[in-house]
Short mmCIF file of C-alpha atoms in Angstrom, two decimals:
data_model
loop_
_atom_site.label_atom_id
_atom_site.label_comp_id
_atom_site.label_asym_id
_atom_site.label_seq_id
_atom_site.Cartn_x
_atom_site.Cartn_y
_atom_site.Cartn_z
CA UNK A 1 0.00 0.00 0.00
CA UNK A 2 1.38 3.67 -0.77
CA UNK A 3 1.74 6.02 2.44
CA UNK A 4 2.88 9.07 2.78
CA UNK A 5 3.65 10.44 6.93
CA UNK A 6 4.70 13.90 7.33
CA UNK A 7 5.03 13.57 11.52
CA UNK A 8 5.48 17.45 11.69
CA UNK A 9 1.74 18.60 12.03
CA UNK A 10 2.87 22.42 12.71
CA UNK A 11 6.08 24.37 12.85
CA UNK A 12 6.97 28.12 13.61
CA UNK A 13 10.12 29.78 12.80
CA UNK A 14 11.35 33.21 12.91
CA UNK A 15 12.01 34.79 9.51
CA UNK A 16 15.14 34.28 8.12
CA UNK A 17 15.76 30.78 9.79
CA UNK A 18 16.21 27.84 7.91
CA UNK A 19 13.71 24.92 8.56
CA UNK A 20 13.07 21.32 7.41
CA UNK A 21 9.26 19.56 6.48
CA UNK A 22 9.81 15.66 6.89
CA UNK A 23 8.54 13.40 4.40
CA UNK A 24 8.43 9.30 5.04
CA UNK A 25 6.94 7.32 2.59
CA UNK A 26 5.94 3.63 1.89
CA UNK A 27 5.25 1.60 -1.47
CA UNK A 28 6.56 -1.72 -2.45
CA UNK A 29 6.78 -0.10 -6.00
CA UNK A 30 10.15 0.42 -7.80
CA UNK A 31 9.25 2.77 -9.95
CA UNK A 32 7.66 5.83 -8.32
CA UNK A 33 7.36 9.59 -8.01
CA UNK A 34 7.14 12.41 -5.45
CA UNK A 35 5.71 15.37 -5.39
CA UNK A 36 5.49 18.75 -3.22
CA UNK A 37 2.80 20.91 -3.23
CA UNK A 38 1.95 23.98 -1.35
CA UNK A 39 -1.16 25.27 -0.11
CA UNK A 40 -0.85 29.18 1.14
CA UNK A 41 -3.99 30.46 2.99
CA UNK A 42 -5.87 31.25 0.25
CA UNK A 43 -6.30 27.78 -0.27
CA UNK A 44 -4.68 26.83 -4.16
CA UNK A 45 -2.66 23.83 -3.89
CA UNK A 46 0.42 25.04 -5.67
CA UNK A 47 3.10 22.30 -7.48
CA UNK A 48 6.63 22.74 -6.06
CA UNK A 49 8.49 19.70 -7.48
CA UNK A 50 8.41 16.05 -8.77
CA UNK A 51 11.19 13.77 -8.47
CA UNK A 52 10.88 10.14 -9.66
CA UNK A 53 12.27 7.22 -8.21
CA UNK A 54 15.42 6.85 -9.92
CA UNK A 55 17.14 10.61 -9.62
CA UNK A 56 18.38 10.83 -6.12
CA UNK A 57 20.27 14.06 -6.73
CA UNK A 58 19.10 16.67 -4.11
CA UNK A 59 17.73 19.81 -6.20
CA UNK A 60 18.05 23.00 -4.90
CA UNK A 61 15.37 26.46 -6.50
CA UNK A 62 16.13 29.16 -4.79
CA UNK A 63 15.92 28.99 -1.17
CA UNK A 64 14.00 25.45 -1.73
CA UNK A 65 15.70 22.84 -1.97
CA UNK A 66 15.13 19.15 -1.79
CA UNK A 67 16.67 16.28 -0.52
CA UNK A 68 15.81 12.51 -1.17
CA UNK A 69 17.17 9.19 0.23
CA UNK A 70 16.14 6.26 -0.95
CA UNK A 71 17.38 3.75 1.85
CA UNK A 72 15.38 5.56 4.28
CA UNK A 73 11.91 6.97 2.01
CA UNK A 74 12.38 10.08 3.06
CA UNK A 75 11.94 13.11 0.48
CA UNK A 76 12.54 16.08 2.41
CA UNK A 77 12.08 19.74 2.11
CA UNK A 78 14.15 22.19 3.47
CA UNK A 79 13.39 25.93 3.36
CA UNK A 80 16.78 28.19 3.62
CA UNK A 81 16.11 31.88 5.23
CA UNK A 82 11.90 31.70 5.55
CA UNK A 83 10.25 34.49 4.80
CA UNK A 84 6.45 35.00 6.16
CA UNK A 85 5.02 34.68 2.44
CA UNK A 86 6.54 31.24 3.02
CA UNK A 87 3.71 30.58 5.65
CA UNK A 88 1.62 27.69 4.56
CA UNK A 89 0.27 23.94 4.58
CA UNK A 90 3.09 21.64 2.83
CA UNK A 91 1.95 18.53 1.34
CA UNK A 92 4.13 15.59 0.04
CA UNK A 93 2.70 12.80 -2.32
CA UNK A 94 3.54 9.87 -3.70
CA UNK A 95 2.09 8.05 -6.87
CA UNK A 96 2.40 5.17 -8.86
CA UNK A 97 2.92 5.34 -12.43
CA UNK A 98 1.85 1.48 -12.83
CA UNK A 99 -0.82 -0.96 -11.63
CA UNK A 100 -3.75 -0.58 -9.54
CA UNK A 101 -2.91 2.65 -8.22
CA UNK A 102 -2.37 4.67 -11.02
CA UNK A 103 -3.08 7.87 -11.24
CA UNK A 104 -3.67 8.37 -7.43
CA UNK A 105 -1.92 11.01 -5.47
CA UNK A 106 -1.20 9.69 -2.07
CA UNK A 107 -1.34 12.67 0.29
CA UNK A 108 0.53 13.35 3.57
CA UNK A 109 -1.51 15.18 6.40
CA UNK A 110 0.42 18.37 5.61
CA UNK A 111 2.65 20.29 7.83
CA UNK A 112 1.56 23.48 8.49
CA UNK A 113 4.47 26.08 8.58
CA UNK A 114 4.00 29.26 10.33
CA UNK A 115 6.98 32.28 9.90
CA UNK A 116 6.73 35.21 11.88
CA UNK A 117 7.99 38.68 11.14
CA UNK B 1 -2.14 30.21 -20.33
CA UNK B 2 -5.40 29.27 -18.18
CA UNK B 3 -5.45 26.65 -15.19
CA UNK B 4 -7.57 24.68 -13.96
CA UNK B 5 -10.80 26.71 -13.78
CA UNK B 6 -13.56 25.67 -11.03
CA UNK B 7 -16.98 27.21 -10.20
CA UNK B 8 -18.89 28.45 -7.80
CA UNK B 9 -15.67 29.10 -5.76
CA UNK B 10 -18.00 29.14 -2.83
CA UNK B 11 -21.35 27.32 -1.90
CA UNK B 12 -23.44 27.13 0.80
CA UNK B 13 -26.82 25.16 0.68
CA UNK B 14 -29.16 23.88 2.72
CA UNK B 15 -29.21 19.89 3.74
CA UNK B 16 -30.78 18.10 0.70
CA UNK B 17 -30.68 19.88 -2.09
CA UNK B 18 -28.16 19.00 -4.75
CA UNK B 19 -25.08 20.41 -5.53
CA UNK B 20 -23.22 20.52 -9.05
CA UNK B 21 -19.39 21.44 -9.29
CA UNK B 22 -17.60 22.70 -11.93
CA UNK B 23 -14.71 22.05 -13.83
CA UNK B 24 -12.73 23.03 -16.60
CA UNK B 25 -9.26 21.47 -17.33
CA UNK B 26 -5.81 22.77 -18.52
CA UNK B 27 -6.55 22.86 -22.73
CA UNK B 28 -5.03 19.15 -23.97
CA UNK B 29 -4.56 17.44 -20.35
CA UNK B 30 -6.40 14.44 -20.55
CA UNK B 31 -6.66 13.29 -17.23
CA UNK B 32 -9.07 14.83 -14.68
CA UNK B 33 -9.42 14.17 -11.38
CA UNK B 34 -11.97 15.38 -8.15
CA UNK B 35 -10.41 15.65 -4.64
CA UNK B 36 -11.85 16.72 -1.44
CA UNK B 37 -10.49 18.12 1.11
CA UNK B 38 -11.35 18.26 5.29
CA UNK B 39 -9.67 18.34 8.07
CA UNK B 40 -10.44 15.16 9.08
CA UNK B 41 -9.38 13.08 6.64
CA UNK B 42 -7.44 15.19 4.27
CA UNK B 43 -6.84 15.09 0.78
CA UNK B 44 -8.98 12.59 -0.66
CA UNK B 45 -9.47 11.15 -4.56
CA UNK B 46 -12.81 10.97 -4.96
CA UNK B 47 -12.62 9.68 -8.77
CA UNK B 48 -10.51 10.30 -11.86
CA UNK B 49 -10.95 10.57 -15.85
CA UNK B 50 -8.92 9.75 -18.65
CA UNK B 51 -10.16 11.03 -21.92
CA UNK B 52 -13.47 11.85 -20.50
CA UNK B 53 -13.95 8.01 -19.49
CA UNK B 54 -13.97 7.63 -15.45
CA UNK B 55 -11.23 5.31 -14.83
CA UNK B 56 -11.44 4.93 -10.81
CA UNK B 57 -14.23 5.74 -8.89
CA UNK B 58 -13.89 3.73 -5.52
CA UNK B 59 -13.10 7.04 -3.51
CA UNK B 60 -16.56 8.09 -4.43
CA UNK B 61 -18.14 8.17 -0.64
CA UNK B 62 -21.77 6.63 -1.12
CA UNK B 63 -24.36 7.02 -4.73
CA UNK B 64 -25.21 10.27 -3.25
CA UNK B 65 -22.06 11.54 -5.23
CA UNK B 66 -21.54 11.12 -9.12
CA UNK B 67 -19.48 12.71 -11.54
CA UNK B 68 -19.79 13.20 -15.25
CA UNK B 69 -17.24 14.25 -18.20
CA UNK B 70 -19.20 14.99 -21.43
CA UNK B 71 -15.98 16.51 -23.22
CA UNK B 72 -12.85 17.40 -22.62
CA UNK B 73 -13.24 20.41 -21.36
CA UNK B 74 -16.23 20.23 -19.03
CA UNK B 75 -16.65 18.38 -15.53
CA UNK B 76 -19.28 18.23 -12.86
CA UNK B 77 -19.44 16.49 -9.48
CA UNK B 78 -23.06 16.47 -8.39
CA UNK B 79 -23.92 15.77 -4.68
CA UNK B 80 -27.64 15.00 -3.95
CA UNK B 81 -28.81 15.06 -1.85
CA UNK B 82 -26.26 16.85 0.13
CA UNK B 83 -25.91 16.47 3.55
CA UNK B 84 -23.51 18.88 6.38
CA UNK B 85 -20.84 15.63 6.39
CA UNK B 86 -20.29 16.99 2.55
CA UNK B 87 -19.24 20.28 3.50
CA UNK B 88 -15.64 20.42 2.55
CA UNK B 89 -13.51 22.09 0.04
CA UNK B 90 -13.55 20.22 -3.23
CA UNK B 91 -10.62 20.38 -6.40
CA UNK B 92 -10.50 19.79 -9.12
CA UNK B 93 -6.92 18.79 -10.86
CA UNK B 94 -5.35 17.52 -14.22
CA UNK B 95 -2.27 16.19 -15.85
CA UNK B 96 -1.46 15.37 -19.37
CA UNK B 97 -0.75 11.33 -17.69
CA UNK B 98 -1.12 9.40 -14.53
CA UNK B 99 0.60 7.93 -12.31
CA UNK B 100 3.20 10.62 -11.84
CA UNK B 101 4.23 10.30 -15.13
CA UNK B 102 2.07 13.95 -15.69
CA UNK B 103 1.96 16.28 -13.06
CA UNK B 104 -1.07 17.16 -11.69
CA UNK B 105 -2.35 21.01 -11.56
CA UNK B 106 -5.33 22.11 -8.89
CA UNK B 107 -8.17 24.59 -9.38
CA UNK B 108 -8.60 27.08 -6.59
CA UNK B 109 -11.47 24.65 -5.08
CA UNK B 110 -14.97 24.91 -4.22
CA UNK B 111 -15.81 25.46 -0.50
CA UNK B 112 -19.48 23.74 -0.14
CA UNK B 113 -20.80 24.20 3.24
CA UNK B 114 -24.10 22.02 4.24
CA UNK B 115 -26.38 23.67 6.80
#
């Protein structure tokens, strides 16, 4: 079964700190892909980036930048000097681009990130 | 270019009447797909399209819910009756392919509220 756990319900940082949203997935799929999406308070749920299973180079956009590790399922998302605008829910999915599954986005719970001023 | 387009952005209704969402897909994705949203549960697929033909439809909640394609442009989830457990916001996404292989876009949402 696909799973998705980000433990981190909320964080707060002060601007300009750096912070980290965990992501720890499950599939017993070898082929896969994950995804980041944000969703600022007016509610859009905005792509940030999809990595497939295969390309564990960490990839850095901006101050975003992402890094996955296969032996442990973790695809995680670090934020590098927050800014408030960066307050929001962060979501990390995981899909399947074969069998029964596909075309479902498995969701996380989100973590909700809070910066303050 | 246009996104995903979704209407009424905001809905409130009264317990059993029916409700029809809109939806309007990125121009040449082919694959469509309904979410809802609560804080209970989350993000949840309710169904998904591929070229207009639903595909999966198991996270459809009970026959009270249904969803229709008629081209490629055009989708409506229709709730009725509706009940207050409905109330939720509701997306509307699509991709050019599933399974990852396309990446999926959202609409703003619909925010139904059941009284």
């Amino acid at each position: 079964a696909q799973k998705v756990t980000q433990a981190q319900t909320e964080i707060s940082v002060v601007e300009k700190e750096d912070v980290t949203l965990d992501c720890v997935y499950e599939t017993r799929d070898t082929t896969y892909y994950l995804f980041w999406y944000k969703q600022p308070p007016s509610g859009e749920l905005v792509f940030l980036i999809r990595r497939n299973s295969f390309d564990e180079q960490n990839e850095i956009s901006g101050r975003y930048s992402w890094n996955f590790q296969k032996s442990t399922s973790s695809f995680n998302f670090t934020i590098t000097a927050s800014q408030v605008v960066d307050s929001a829910v962060y979501f990390c999915a995981l899909s399947s681009p074969v069998g029964s599954t596909l075309g479902r986005l498995y969701f996380g719970r989100g973590t909700q990130l809070t910066v303050w001023p | 270019d246009a996104g995903v387009i979704q209407s009424p952005r905001h809905e409130v209704t009264e317990m059993g009447q029916e409700v029809t969402l809109r939806c309007k897909p990125i121009s040449g994705h082919d694959y469509l797909f309904w979410y809802r949203q609560t804080m209970m549960r989350g993000l949840e697929l309710l169904i998904y399209f591929n070229n207009n033909v639903p595909i999966d439809d198991s996270g459809m909640p009970e026959d009270r819910f249904s969803a229709k394609m008629p081209n490629a442009s055009f989708s409506t989830l229709k709730i009725q009756p509706s009940e207050p457990r409905d109330s939720a916001v509701y997306f509307c996404a699509s991709s050019l392919s599933a399974g990852g292989l396309g990446t999926q876009y959202f609409g703003p949402g619909t925010r139904l509220t059941v009284t």
